[in-house]
Structures are given as C-alpha cells and as structure tokens.
XYZ file of C-alpha atoms in Angstrom:
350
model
C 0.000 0.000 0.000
C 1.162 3.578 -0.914
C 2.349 5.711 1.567
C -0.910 8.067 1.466
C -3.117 5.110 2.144
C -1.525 4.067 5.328
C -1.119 8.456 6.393
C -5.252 8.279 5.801
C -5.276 4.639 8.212
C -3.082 6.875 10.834
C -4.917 9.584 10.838
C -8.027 7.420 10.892
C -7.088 5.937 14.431
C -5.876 8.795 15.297
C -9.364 10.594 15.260
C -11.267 7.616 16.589
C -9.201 6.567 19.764
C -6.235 8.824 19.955
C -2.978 7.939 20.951
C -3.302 8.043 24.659
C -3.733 4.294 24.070
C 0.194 4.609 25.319
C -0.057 6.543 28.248
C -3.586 3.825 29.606
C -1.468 0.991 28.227
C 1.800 2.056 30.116
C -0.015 2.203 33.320
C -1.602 -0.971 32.199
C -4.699 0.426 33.103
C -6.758 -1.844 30.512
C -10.141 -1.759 32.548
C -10.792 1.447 31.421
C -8.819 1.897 28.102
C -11.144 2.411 25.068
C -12.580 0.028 22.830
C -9.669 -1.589 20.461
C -9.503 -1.014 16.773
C -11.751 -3.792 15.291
C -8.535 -4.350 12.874
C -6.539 -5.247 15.938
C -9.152 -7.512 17.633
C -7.967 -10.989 17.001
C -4.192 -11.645 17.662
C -2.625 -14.609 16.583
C 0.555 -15.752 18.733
C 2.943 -17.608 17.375
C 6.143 -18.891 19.724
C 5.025 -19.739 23.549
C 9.128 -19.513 25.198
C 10.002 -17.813 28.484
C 9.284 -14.758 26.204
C 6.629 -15.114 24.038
C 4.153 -17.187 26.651
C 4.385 -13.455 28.849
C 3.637 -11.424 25.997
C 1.101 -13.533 24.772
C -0.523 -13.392 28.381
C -0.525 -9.665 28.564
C -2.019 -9.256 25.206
C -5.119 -11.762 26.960
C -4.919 -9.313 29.836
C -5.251 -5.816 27.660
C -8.538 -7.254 26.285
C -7.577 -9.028 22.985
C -8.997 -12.225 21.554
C -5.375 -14.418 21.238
C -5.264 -17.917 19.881
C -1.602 -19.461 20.134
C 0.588 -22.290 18.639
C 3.507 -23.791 19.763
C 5.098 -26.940 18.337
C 5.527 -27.771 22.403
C 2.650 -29.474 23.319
C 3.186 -29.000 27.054
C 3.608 -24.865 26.255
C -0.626 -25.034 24.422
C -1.849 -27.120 27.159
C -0.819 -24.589 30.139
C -3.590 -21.783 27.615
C -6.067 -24.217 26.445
C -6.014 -24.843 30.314
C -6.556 -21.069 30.928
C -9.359 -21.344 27.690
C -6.859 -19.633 25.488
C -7.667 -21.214 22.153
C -4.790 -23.341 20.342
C -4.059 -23.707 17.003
C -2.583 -26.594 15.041
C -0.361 -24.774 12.735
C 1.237 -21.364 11.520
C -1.563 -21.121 8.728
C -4.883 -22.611 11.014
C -3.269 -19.108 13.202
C -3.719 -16.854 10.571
C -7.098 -18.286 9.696
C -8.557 -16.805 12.398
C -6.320 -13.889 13.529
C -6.182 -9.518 11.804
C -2.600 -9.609 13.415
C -0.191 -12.259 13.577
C 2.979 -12.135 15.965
C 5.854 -14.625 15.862
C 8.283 -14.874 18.775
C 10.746 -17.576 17.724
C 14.010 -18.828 18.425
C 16.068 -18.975 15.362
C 15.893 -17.703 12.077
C 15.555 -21.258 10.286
C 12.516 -21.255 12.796
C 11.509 -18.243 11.119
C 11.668 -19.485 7.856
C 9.926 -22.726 8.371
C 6.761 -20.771 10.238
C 6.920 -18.031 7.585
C 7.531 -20.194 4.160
C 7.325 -23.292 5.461
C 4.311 -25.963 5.710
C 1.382 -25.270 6.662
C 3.296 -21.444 7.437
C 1.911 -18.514 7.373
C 2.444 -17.260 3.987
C 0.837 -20.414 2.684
C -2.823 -20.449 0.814
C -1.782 -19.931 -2.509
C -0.406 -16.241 -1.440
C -3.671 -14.880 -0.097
C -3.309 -14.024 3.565
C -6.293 -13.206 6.051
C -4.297 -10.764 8.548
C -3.115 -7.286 7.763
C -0.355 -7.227 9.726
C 2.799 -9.598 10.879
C 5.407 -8.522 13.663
C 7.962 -11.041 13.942
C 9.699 -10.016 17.602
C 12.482 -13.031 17.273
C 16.137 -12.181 17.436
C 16.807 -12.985 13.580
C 19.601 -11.669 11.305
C 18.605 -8.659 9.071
C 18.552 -10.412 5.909
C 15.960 -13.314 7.508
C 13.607 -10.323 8.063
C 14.193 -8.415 4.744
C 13.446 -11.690 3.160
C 10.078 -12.385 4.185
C 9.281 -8.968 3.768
C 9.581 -9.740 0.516
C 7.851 -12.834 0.016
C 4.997 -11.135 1.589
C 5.198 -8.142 -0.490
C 4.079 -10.809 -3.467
C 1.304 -11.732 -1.082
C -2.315 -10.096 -1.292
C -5.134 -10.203 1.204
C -8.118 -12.597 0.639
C -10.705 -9.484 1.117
C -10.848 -6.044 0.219
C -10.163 -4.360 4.002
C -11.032 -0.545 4.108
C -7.688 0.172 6.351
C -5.167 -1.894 4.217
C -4.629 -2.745 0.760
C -2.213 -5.337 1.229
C -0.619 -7.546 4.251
C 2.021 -6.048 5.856
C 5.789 -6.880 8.264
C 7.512 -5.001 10.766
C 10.180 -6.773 12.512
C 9.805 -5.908 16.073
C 12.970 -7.439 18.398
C 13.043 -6.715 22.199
C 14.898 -6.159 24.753
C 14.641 -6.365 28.413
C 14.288 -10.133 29.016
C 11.880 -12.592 30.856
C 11.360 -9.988 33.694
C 10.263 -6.979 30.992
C 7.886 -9.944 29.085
C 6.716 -10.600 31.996
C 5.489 -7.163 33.647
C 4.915 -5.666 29.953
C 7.750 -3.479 29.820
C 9.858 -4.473 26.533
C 11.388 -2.416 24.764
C 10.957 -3.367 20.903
C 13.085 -1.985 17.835
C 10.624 -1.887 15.179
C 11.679 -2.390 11.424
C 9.052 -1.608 8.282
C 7.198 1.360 6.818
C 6.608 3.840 9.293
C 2.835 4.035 8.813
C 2.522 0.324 9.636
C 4.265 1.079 12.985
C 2.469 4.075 13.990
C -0.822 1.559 13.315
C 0.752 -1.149 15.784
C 1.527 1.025 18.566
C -1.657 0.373 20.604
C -0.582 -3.260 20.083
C 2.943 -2.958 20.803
C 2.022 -1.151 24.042
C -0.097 -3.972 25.634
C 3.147 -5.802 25.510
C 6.209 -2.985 26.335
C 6.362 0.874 27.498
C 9.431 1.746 24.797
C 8.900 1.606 20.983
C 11.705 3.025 19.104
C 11.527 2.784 15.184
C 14.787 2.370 13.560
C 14.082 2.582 9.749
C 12.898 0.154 7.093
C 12.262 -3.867 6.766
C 14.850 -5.566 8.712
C 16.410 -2.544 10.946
C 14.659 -3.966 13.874
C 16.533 -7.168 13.498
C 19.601 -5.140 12.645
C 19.240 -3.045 15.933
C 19.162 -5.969 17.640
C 22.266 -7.799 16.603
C 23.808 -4.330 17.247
C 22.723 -4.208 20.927
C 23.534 -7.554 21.956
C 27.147 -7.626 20.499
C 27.783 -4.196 22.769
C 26.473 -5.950 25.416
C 28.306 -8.997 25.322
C 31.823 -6.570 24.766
C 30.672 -4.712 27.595
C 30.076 -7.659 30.251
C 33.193 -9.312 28.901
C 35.357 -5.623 29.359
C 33.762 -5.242 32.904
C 34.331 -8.718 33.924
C 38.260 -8.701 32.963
C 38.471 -5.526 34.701
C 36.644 -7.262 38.196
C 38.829 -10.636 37.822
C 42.166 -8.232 36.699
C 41.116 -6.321 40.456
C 41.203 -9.250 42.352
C 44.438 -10.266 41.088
C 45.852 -6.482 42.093
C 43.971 -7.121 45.486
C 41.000 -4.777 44.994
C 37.708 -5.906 46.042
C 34.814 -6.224 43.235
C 32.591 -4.129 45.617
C 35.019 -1.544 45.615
C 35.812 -1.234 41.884
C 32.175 -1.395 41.689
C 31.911 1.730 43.590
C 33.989 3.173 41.848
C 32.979 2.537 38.574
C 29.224 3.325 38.996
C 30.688 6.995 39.817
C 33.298 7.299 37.262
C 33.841 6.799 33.284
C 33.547 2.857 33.460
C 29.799 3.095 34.700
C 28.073 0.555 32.684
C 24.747 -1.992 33.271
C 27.042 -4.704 33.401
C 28.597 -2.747 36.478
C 25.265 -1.096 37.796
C 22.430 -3.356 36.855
C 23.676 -6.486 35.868
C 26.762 -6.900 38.151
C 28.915 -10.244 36.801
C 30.584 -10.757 40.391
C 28.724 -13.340 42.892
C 27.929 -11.266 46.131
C 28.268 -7.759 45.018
C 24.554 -7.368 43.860
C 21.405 -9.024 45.032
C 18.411 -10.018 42.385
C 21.168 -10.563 39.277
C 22.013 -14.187 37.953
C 25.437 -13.953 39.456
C 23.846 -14.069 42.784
C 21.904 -17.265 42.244
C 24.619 -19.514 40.528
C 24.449 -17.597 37.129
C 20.824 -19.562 36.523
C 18.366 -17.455 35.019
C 18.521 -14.669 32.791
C 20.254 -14.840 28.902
C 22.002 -17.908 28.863
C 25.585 -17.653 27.087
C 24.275 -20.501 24.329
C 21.665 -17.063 23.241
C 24.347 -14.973 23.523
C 26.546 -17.065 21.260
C 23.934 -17.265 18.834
C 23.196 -13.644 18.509
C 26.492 -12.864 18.093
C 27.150 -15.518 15.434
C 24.498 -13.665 13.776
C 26.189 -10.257 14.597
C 29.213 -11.682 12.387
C 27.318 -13.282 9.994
C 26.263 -10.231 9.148
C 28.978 -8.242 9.164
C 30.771 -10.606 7.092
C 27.630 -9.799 4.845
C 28.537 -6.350 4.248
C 32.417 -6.876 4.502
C 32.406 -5.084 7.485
C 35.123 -6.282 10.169
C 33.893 -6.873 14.054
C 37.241 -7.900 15.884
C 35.861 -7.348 19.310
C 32.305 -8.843 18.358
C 34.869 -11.931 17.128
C 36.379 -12.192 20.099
C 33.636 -12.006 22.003
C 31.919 -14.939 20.095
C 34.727 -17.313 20.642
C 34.932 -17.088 24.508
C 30.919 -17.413 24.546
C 31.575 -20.561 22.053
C 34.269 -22.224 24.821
C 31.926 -21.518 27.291
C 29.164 -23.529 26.115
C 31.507 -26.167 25.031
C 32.602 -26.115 28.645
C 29.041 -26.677 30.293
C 28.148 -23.302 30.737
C 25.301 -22.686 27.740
C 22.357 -22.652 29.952
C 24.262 -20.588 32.149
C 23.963 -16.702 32.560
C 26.439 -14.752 30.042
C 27.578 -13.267 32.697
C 29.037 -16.439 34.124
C 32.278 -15.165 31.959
C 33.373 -13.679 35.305
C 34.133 -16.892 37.073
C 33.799 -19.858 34.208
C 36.374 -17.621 31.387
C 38.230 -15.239 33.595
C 38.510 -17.435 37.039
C 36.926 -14.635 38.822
C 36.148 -15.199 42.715
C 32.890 -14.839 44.955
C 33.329 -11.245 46.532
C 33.358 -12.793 50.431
C-alpha cells in the first residue's frame, strides 16, 4: 500500500481513539482503556518460550482475543487450560487472527513458520491478517526476506484500512522480567505508517517503541545491541577478575565505577561478580537470565552479518569465541555473565 493510504489509516485511528492508548497501556490500566480497533481484535501468537508465553498473556490481559501455537505441546496445554484457544499450525493461526505475531528462536525457525508448511504465507499467497510482527532475534537479511515474500502476497478481502498484508520486525529487549510485567522495549523495522498503526498493540506488551528505519532494521538493531552488550560484560568482567588479582575488592571497583567513566549496566544493573549485587544471575549460581548458548547465537548472527557487508567486528569476534568455549565447557544454559568466574577465574566477593 502507498504511503498516502496508510497516512489516511493513521490519521483514521488517530481521530477515533487517539494515541493516549500509550499513556492507559503504560499504566496498564486496561479496565478502562477504550474500545480496540476492530482491525486489531484478534491476535494470533505464534512462539510460547520464556518470552513469548508473557507477551502472549498480557495481550489476553489488555482485552484481545489471542489464539496461540507452539510446536511444544506442554507450552498449548498450560492456555487451552486457561481457555486460550490453540491452534494446530502457523496457517490454522492466521485463519482466524487480523494480526499475527511470531516470537521464535532462530531464524531457520523463522523461515519454516513463515515459508514453510502449513506457514503462514501459505494459501496460494492470499493471507487473512493485515499485519505480521515477527519479535524473534533474527539476522537482518531473515527479516528483509520475508518482507519480501509477503510483499508478493495479497489479502483474501478487500479491508477498508489496508490494501495489502504487511511486516515489521519488532525485536526486544529487556528479558523474561520486561515480558513478563509488559515493559519491553521493541526496535521496530518496516514502513513507518505500519508502525504508527501497531503502537496500541505494541504497548499492551512494552512501554518503549523506538523505530529504527525500514524492513529488517529492527533485526539489525538488535544484533547491534547484543554484540555491545556482550563486549561490555566481557570488558567489565576482565576488569573485576584483573582487580582481584591487584587485590581490589569487586565491591570496591564497583563503587567506583558506577561513579566514574567505566559506569556501565554490566557494572550497575547487571553486576557479573557473585555477592556484590542481590536479584542478578550472578547471585543465584548464574541460573536465570540470557544464557551464554543465546548470547553465542546472537552474536554468530552479529558476524554473519557483518561478514555480509564486509564489514570487520574484531571485538564482536572475540567475544563470540569465549561465549563458544563456554558452552563447550558446560556453561550454555548458564547466565552470560558467568564469563566472570567460568572464562576469567573470577572469585565470589566474600
């Protein structure tokens, strides 16, 4: 759809419920939000992980009618227990569904629920929903991609606020906690109209949307974010380990980072060093949290991409090797942060 066809959709919603849809949402004060946008009504959810099974919940909880598939059986039965209706495939999803969210955990995943079988793209071409958000940590091109199968796609019925089905990529950050209280923050690749339309949706699910450009800058975001991430907990936990060697306590390089030029979340949220902060991973054994096996994939897609565009990431390199040992050591399902003790031999702080 042309740009001027999805300004007219904005400006449509815009009129008839506003925009302080964010302001009710963020206060998750759904009892008394207004009525939502009969384009938005049914919600498909695809993907029912630690992440998606939250966001899928709060979506139930702002009012919308969700049906779900997973291929884990064990993952449908704890909604069809809760009289969440379950779906057998991708495709039976988007039968019934105006909006269609995947939250997935690869980008062959992707693929397969996109393109695949009985995925969502199937029936001959012609799709029921308007909209697709696909909030898995993919690489850029994975996204970009089915953006452009689905531009080849049409809808099976004329629909008054879209001429054709459309993809943002939609990423998040903030982990199992965020999911679970509705705060994410999602980086939204796709035409700018189409995001300004999701908002309201996006809301019942997080309190920060930032849009970062066209089809696949969501996923590119992302990629971006986690590889900084994993540099920065590596950085800060050499530093801590490096301390202890010199005889400096964590807690007091802590200190002193969180007030100087070093100040970090890895140093002030997220602290690697067992017994410096409560509430973290690295004060309950480094269980919990983003295990090092995610972190190694996202940053084997960080390269991968790179490599893409001939760009060279020797930190992000680095960084991916010493998450691969760990894994191959026994850590995968541990915290990433569990680089402190299981890479750099760092001790508890006594």
């Amino acid at each position: 759809m042309g740009g001027v066809g999805w300004r007219r959709l904005g400006s449509k919603l815009q009129q008839r419920w506003g925009w302080d849809w964010e302001s009710r949402l963020r206060a998750r004060g759904y009892s008394s939000a207004p009525a939502l946008p009969p384009h938005m009504e049914s919600v498909g959810f695809i993907g029912l992980g630690n992440m998606g099974s939250h966001m899928a919940r709060n979506l139930v909880r702002a009012g919308y009618r969700v049906s779900v598939h997973d291929i884990n059986e064990d993952a449908m039965k704890k909604f069809s227990d809760d009289g969440i209706p379950t779906k057998r495939s991708p495709l039976e999803v988007s039968e019934s569904s105006d909006v269609v969210i995947t939250m997935l955990p690869s980008s062959a995943h992707v693929l397969d629920v996109y393109s695949g079988r009985n995925g969502l793209l199937g029936n001959g071409g012609r799709l029921g929903p308007w909209l697709y958000i696909d909030s898995s940590t993919v690489d850029p091109q994975t996204s970009r991609k089915i953006s452009m199968d689905m531009s080849r796609c049409s809808l099976n019925e004329q629909k008054g606020y879209a001429g054709k089905p459309m993809l943002l990529d939609a990423p998040v950050s903030g982990g199992v906690p965020a999911a679970e209280a509705g705060t994410l923050t999602f980086m939204v690749g796709g035409l700018e109209e189409t995001y300004i339309a999701a908002k309201p949706l996006l809301l019942a699910m997080g309190k920060k949307l930032i849009y970062c450009g066209g089809a696949g800058n969501g996923s590119a975001a992302k990629i971006c974010n986690n590889m900084a991430m994993a540099i920065s907990m590596l950085g800060v936990s050499e530093a801590f380990a490096l301390g202890q060697n010199l005889g400096i306590k964590a807690s007091t390089l802590t200190d002193i980072f969180n007030c100087s030029s070093a100040r970090c979340w890895s140093s002030d949220t997220y602290n690697p060093v067992p017994g410096v902060m409560a509430g973290v991973p690295s004060a309950r054994n480094y269980d919990g949290g983003f295990t090092s096996k995610l972190m190694a994939k996202d940053l084997d897609l960080a390269m991968a991409s790179a490599s893409g565009v001939g760009f060279k990431c020797p930190m992000g390199s680095e960084a991916l090797e010493i998450y691969r040992k760990l894994c191959d050591e026994g850590c995968e399902f541990k915290d990433f942060s569990c680089a402190f003790r299981h890479f750099y031999t760092g001790k508890d702080e006594k």
